[in-house]
Amino acid sequence: MKDVLVELITIGDEILIGQIVDTNSAWMATVLNQEGFRIKQITSVSDDTGHILEAVDLAFNRADVVLVTGGLGPTKDDITKQTLCTYFNTELVYDTSVLENIQALFKDRPVVLNELTLNQAYIPKSATIIQNKRGTAPVTWFDKDGKVLVSMPGVPSEMQWVMSHEVLPRLKAHFKTPALMHRTVLVHGYPESGLAMTLTDWENNLPSWIKLAYLPSPGLVKLRLTGSLDEQEALAASLEHELVSLRAILGKAILAEADIPVEAVVGQALKKRGLTLSTAESCTGGRIAHLLTSIPGSSAYFTGSVVAYDNRIKVEALGVDPASLETEGAVSQTVVEQMAAGIRQRFGTDLSLAVSGIAGPDGGSPEKPVGTVWICACSSTEILSRRYQFGQHRGRTVDMAALSAMALLLEVINHTNQS
Amino acid sequence: MKDVLVELITIGDEILIGQIVDTNSAWMATVLNQEGFRIKQITSVSDDTGHILEAVDLAFNRADVVLVTGGLGPTKDDITKQTLCTYFNTELVYDTSVLENIQALFKDRPVVLNELTLNQAYIPKSATIIQNKRGTAPVTWFDKDGKVLVSMPGVPSEMQWVMSHEVLPRLKAHFKTPALMHRTVLVHGYPESGLAMTLTDWENNLPSWIKLAYLPSPGLVKLRLTGSLDEQEALAASLEHELVSLRAILGKAILAEADIPVEAVVGQALKKRGLTLSTAESCTGGRIAHLLTSIPGSSAYFTGSVVAYDNRIKVEALGVDPASLETEGAVSQTVVEQMAAGIRQRFGTDLSLAVSGIAGPDGGSPEKPVGTVWICACSSTEILSRRYQFGQHRGRTVDMAALSAMALLLEVINHTNQS
């Protein structure tokens, strides 16, 4: 089956001066991909007639569908509507249905309808109108030589509403798309290149209908398999077959088979087993607690943390032995294990996690250079501690340490399960 | 003076399927704009040779500078390097300086250099090499007919490093851009539209050579004044004149007049006065401690934190009265003040900061809906507590609470100074 190609064009000076991050495109790309459309290109252009015309024309030549967002506001710097009239050789006409939609929108709101807002009811004559139940700018749908252009508002909440409820259902009815299936695997403990080396044979033997992508972030590589076949059951079986091989190669380096953050993997593992967790953080400074509590419902398993940045706090709030700090230093196996045992006992949790390291730029020594981090995860039956070396970059070391700590914790959680 | 036009091209299937949001482009657009370059278009394309060639060619026809990110990883889905060889009619050659840079990078890390990583040392013959001190993929700079194309890694931390330290200084040396002068003011306590209303008259009376941009983030609006005049001293005086008016209008809503994060403003204020700080966090879950410790040298003033997610920890680790929790609830003025007093006393710091709130999605009630947050900052002579309402979105509430807590702390720090 031929791919249905889609291009996204976002219009607005605020994107080109870096004032806002274009999150609309990623959202649209995700929902379009799930429905089997393929995104060919994403283009951001300024509120400039000539440039919009050029971008639309190029996109129409490459793709079957062009989705345009932005430039539909009532102020004079918004020129998308007029520009599309020029491109499709039509004119603006007054449409009472748009006015009725706007009046219904403002019914319960203390806003006076002004001339600028009412101007929204002028729409391109040759377009099909789709009412926007979340805002004043209507959606316009243009057909041309079997291809489609849809112009939508740029406000994310309005765009998402019209896309989900109106535009996507109509696109699915209009075009026949291949069914895509995605599988995501989170791999820890390999740099991207090392992982690629390890997977060379497996990757070279993937069937033609499965594509592989590596998505690296500090401490983690996300592997994404995308399959495309008309026969859905065969595709699911084929993807599962490849995952079986992948599991055999990577073993426990696979943290999860889902496109979710590692803190959600930890949360699910704890919740499933009814276990509670506390953390004691030094160099990560609360980063792990912040990640864990970013997951809704985390209070069911996460009790709290002591961020012991000062050595005195390690002694007073975690019960670390001052003599150990003196002889072995704060970044040592002895101290990180005392931190983990201390928080577990004081916060009364099943499991605990402790991190002590040198994030830099100062504080390194020949034996313990900047980037040295000790991590300990413990349960009632296991103390697992490990030394890591993350390099010179402070922010990256904190991210890598937090990720590695959660991976180490998952090992202990899995052992807890087996016992 | 003629504008120097720049186009950004981001390469990678992960952007086109919506798996990652392209934050690189907004970051690059911001720093380029600050230096007087104008962004003409941002384009995202897939890892496809033909499409990359087309995008590069079109961009080169429109702009003076083309900045390409992504597709430089060592795996076989990364094809940017080979594609640029085709476009510039050159070939890959082995470059020992790249290998030396990679070996220096891995010096302190227990990673074996593998064949794929070493492949990074093959670079396009006609390009100028710029070493990447943060990763294995070098930056390549191509000159063509007075125009420039630079290919950079897509990993944000690497791109930001090479852009700041290498690419931007070279672009500034290579092209003549208008001399710009920037002033940044951090404003807290206004939504963007409310701030714009407050500043309407002032903004309308700005001289033609000063442009104003609003850069909103949760809890903070960054105002950026950009001035452009040939006469530098007159420009500086004119900017200062407008800042005097702005200070009179906004008063203590101005947290700082510098383009630095608020956690750095807090750090500077504490350091200058020789004060120490501890925090007690509930709904922010360690976010404040993480932000404070992201600043190098923060151990000089930040002692640590208790993340008391569970009420039992509020009692045991912070000394909150169980009766207060019972009668007033964890999210109350009484409890947040006890948290602040408890951490200040137990961690022995000059100042403390406590946050307790309902991040959601669950836990709200008619009296205390989701988004209700109490914050308290205290010193030996002052207890300042305030109730906030941040709305339904969990992540946004945590960000807003952390920002507002630091703003409240700055009030107490400033009073400490006066006493």
PDB file of C-alpha atoms in Angstrom, chain A residues 15-23 26 29-30 33 39-45 51 54 58 62 192-194 196-197 203-204 213-215 222 224 259 284-287 289-290 293-296 298-299 302-307 309-310 312-313 316-317 346-347 361 389 392-394 396, chain B residues 14-23 26 29-30 33 39-45 51 54 58 62 74-78 108-110 114-117 134 214-215 284-287 289-290 293-296 298-299 302-310 312-313 316-317 346-347 361 394:
ATOM      1  CA  ILE A  15       8.454  30.135  16.821  1.00  0.00           C
ATOM      2  CA  LEU A  16      11.206  31.618  14.656  1.00  0.00           C
ATOM      3  CA  ILE A  17      12.530  33.887  17.394  1.00  0.00           C
ATOM      4  CA  GLY A  18      12.540  30.971  19.843  1.00  0.00           C
ATOM      5  CA  GLN A  19       9.842  32.499  22.017  1.00  0.00           C
ATOM      6  CA  ILE A  20       7.809  29.296  22.024  1.00  0.00           C
ATOM      7  CA  VAL A  21       8.725  25.666  21.454  1.00  0.00           C
ATOM      8  CA  ASP A  22       6.613  24.068  18.727  1.00  0.00           C
ATOM      9  CA  THR A  23       4.916  21.314  20.724  1.00  0.00           C
ATOM     10  CA  ALA A  26       5.054  16.554  17.947  1.00  0.00           C
ATOM     11  CA  ALA A  29       2.839  13.686  14.465  1.00  0.00           C
ATOM     12  CA  THR A  30       2.109  11.229  17.269  1.00  0.00           C
ATOM     13  CA  ASN A  33       1.435   8.088  13.057  1.00  0.00           C
ATOM     14  CA  ILE A  39       4.884  12.631   8.234  1.00  0.00           C
ATOM     15  CA  LYS A  40       7.156  13.771   5.441  1.00  0.00           C
ATOM     16  CA  GLN A  41       8.253  17.156   6.759  1.00  0.00           C
ATOM     17  CA  ILE A  42       7.554  19.710   9.474  1.00  0.00           C
ATOM     18  CA  THR A  43       8.083  23.345   8.477  1.00  0.00           C
ATOM     19  CA  SER A  44       7.911  26.507  10.590  1.00  0.00           C
ATOM     20  CA  VAL A  45       7.614  29.819   8.740  1.00  0.00           C
ATOM     21  CA  HIS A  51       6.995  32.666   2.429  1.00  0.00           C
ATOM     22  CA  GLU A  54       6.099  29.032  -1.079  1.00  0.00           C
ATOM     23  CA  LEU A  58       6.311  22.914  -1.860  1.00  0.00           C
ATOM     24  CA  ARG A  62       5.556  16.422  -1.856  1.00  0.00           C
ATOM     25  CA  GLU A 192      24.394   4.077  21.845  1.00  0.00           C
ATOM     26  CA  SER A 193      27.355   2.834  19.792  1.00  0.00           C
ATOM     27  CA  GLY A 194      28.004  -0.130  22.097  1.00  0.00           C
ATOM     28  CA  ALA A 196      24.459  -0.869  18.062  1.00  0.00           C
ATOM     29  CA  MET A 197      27.543  -3.139  17.973  1.00  0.00           C
ATOM     30  CA  GLU A 203      19.465  -5.599  13.241  1.00  0.00           C
ATOM     31  CA  ASN A 204      20.805  -6.816   9.893  1.00  0.00           C
ATOM     32  CA  ALA A 213      15.431   3.553  15.602  1.00  0.00           C
ATOM     33  CA  TYR A 214      17.848   4.379  18.442  1.00  0.00           C
ATOM     34  CA  LEU A 215      16.748   7.257  20.714  1.00  0.00           C
ATOM     35  CA  LYS A 222      15.136   3.837  23.706  1.00  0.00           C
ATOM     36  CA  ARG A 224      11.808   1.761  18.676  1.00  0.00           C
ATOM     37  CA  ASP A 259       7.312   3.978  25.890  1.00  0.00           C
ATOM     38  CA  THR A 284      21.572  14.269  42.800  1.00  0.00           C
ATOM     39  CA  GLY A 285      20.134  16.914  45.152  1.00  0.00           C
ATOM     40  CA  GLY A 286      16.506  15.750  45.030  1.00  0.00           C
ATOM     41  CA  ARG A 287      16.444  14.896  41.325  1.00  0.00           C
ATOM     42  CA  ALA A 289      12.625  12.274  44.389  1.00  0.00           C
ATOM     43  CA  HIS A 290      11.438  14.857  41.861  1.00  0.00           C
ATOM     44  CA  THR A 293       6.922  12.184  42.383  1.00  0.00           C
ATOM     45  CA  SER A 294       6.283  13.443  38.854  1.00  0.00           C
ATOM     46  CA  ILE A 295       4.187  10.281  38.411  1.00  0.00           C
ATOM     47  CA  PRO A 296       0.551  10.752  39.530  1.00  0.00           C
ATOM     48  CA  SER A 298       3.369   8.080  43.530  1.00  0.00           C
ATOM     49  CA  SER A 299       2.355   8.775  47.137  1.00  0.00           C
ATOM     50  CA  PHE A 302       7.095   6.825  47.676  1.00  0.00           C
ATOM     51  CA  THR A 303       7.406   8.005  51.276  1.00  0.00           C
ATOM     52  CA  GLY A 304      10.002  10.721  50.994  1.00  0.00           C
ATOM     53  CA  SER A 305      13.641  11.645  50.813  1.00  0.00           C
ATOM     54  CA  VAL A 306      16.439  13.283  52.709  1.00  0.00           C
ATOM     55  CA  VAL A 307      18.625  15.458  50.512  1.00  0.00           C
ATOM     56  CA  TYR A 309      23.957  17.928  50.751  1.00  0.00           C
ATOM     57  CA  ASP A 310      25.983  18.815  53.853  1.00  0.00           C
ATOM     58  CA  ARG A 312      26.518  17.099  58.924  1.00  0.00           C
ATOM     59  CA  ILE A 313      23.037  16.219  57.605  1.00  0.00           C
ATOM     60  CA  GLU A 316      22.255  13.792  61.878  1.00  0.00           C
ATOM     61  CA  ALA A 317      19.389  12.907  59.534  1.00  0.00           C
ATOM     62  CA  ARG A 346      14.204   6.063  59.695  1.00  0.00           C
ATOM     63  CA  PHE A 347      11.487   6.362  57.037  1.00  0.00           C
ATOM     64  CA  PRO A 361      33.100  21.231  38.759  1.00  0.00           C
ATOM     65  CA  GLN A 389      32.038   7.240  36.535  1.00  0.00           C
ATOM     66  CA  GLN A 392      32.947  16.123  33.734  1.00  0.00           C
ATOM     67  CA  HIS A 393      29.551  17.627  33.025  1.00  0.00           C
ATOM     68  CA  ARG A 394      27.578  18.492  36.182  1.00  0.00           C
ATOM     69  CA  ARG A 396      24.710  15.204  32.816  1.00  0.00           C
TER      70      ARG A 396
ATOM     71  CA  GLU B  14      12.000  10.535  15.972  1.00  0.00           C
ATOM     72  CA  ILE B  15      10.832  14.119  15.394  1.00  0.00           C
ATOM     73  CA  LEU B  16       8.519  13.167  12.510  1.00  0.00           C
ATOM     74  CA  ILE B  17       6.770  10.438  14.459  1.00  0.00           C
ATOM     75  CA  GLY B  18       6.351  12.802  17.422  1.00  0.00           C
ATOM     76  CA  GLN B  19       8.507  10.779  19.794  1.00  0.00           C
ATOM     77  CA  ILE B  20      10.543  13.832  20.730  1.00  0.00           C
ATOM     78  CA  VAL B  21       9.690  17.519  20.714  1.00  0.00           C
ATOM     79  CA  ASP B  22      12.205  19.610  18.780  1.00  0.00           C
ATOM     80  CA  THR B  23      13.488  21.873  21.576  1.00  0.00           C
ATOM     81  CA  ALA B  26      13.796  27.110  19.842  1.00  0.00           C
ATOM     82  CA  ALA B  29      16.577  30.552  17.456  1.00  0.00           C
ATOM     83  CA  THR B  30      16.841  32.343  20.809  1.00  0.00           C
ATOM     84  CA  ASN B  33      18.293  36.234  17.559  1.00  0.00           C
ATOM     85  CA  ILE B  39      15.636  32.889  11.345  1.00  0.00           C
ATOM     86  CA  LYS B  40      13.868  32.423   8.012  1.00  0.00           C
ATOM     87  CA  GLN B  41      12.571  28.855   8.372  1.00  0.00           C
ATOM     88  CA  ILE B  42      12.826  25.781  10.586  1.00  0.00           C
ATOM     89  CA  THR B  43      12.511  22.437   8.806  1.00  0.00           C
ATOM     90  CA  SER B  44      12.358  18.909  10.217  1.00  0.00           C
ATOM     91  CA  VAL B  45      13.005  16.027   7.830  1.00  0.00           C
ATOM     92  CA  HIS B  51      14.751  14.467   1.273  1.00  0.00           C
ATOM     93  CA  GLU B  54      16.210  18.688  -1.188  1.00  0.00           C
ATOM     94  CA  LEU B  58      16.071  24.837  -0.752  1.00  0.00           C
ATOM     95  CA  ARG B  62      16.767  31.173   0.721  1.00  0.00           C
ATOM     96  CA  PRO B  74      27.343   6.105  14.867  1.00  0.00           C
ATOM     97  CA  THR B  75      24.432   3.839  13.906  1.00  0.00           C
ATOM     98  CA  LYS B  76      23.347   3.104  10.364  1.00  0.00           C
ATOM     99  CA  ASP B  77      20.111   5.103  10.533  1.00  0.00           C
ATOM    100  CA  ASP B  78      22.289   8.222  10.856  1.00  0.00           C
ATOM    101  CA  ASP B 108      38.256   8.823  32.593  1.00  0.00           C
ATOM    102  CA  ARG B 109      35.423   6.534  31.596  1.00  0.00           C
ATOM    103  CA  PRO B 110      35.402   2.751  31.641  1.00  0.00           C
ATOM    104  CA  ASN B 114      34.568   0.314  19.502  1.00  0.00           C
ATOM    105  CA  GLU B 115      34.560   0.288  15.736  1.00  0.00           C
ATOM    106  CA  LEU B 116      31.367   2.329  15.444  1.00  0.00           C
ATOM    107  CA  THR B 117      32.681   5.070  17.711  1.00  0.00           C
ATOM    108  CA  ARG B 134      30.884  16.918  24.814  1.00  0.00           C
ATOM    109  CA  TYR B 214       7.684  38.421  26.440  1.00  0.00           C
ATOM    110  CA  LEU B 215       9.155  34.988  27.227  1.00  0.00           C
ATOM    111  CA  THR B 284       7.208  19.699  44.901  1.00  0.00           C
ATOM    112  CA  GLY B 285       8.862  16.359  45.741  1.00  0.00           C
ATOM    113  CA  GLY B 286      12.482  17.556  45.675  1.00  0.00           C
ATOM    114  CA  ARG B 287      12.109  19.885  42.695  1.00  0.00           C
ATOM    115  CA  ALA B 289      16.338  21.107  46.104  1.00  0.00           C
ATOM    116  CA  HIS B 290      17.146  19.832  42.611  1.00  0.00           C
ATOM    117  CA  THR B 293      21.759  22.172  43.665  1.00  0.00           C
ATOM    118  CA  SER B 294      21.918  22.502  39.871  1.00  0.00           C
ATOM    119  CA  ILE B 295      23.999  25.644  40.523  1.00  0.00           C
ATOM    120  CA  PRO B 296      27.736  24.830  40.922  1.00  0.00           C
ATOM    121  CA  SER B 298      25.503  25.558  45.954  1.00  0.00           C
ATOM    122  CA  SER B 299      26.942  23.459  48.808  1.00  0.00           C
ATOM    123  CA  PHE B 302      22.348  24.884  50.669  1.00  0.00           C
ATOM    124  CA  THR B 303      22.471  22.306  53.469  1.00  0.00           C
ATOM    125  CA  GLY B 304      19.799  19.873  52.375  1.00  0.00           C
ATOM    126  CA  SER B 305      16.130  19.013  52.273  1.00  0.00           C
ATOM    127  CA  VAL B 306      13.534  16.642  53.642  1.00  0.00           C
ATOM    128  CA  VAL B 307      11.059  15.529  51.007  1.00  0.00           C
ATOM    129  CA  ALA B 308       8.130  14.615  53.276  1.00  0.00           C
ATOM    130  CA  TYR B 309       5.722  13.048  50.816  1.00  0.00           C
ATOM    131  CA  ASP B 310       4.079  10.901  53.495  1.00  0.00           C
ATOM    132  CA  ARG B 312       4.201  10.349  58.864  1.00  0.00           C
ATOM    133  CA  ILE B 313       7.520  11.790  57.625  1.00  0.00           C
ATOM    134  CA  GLU B 316       8.869  12.246  62.375  1.00  0.00           C
ATOM    135  CA  ALA B 317      11.440  14.092  60.287  1.00  0.00           C
ATOM    136  CA  ARG B 346      16.773  20.406  62.673  1.00  0.00           C
ATOM    137  CA  PHE B 347      19.135  21.305  59.832  1.00  0.00           C
ATOM    138  CA  PRO B 361      -4.940  14.714  39.701  1.00  0.00           C
ATOM    139  CA  ARG B 394       0.323  18.370  37.854  1.00  0.00           C
TER     140      ARG B 394
END
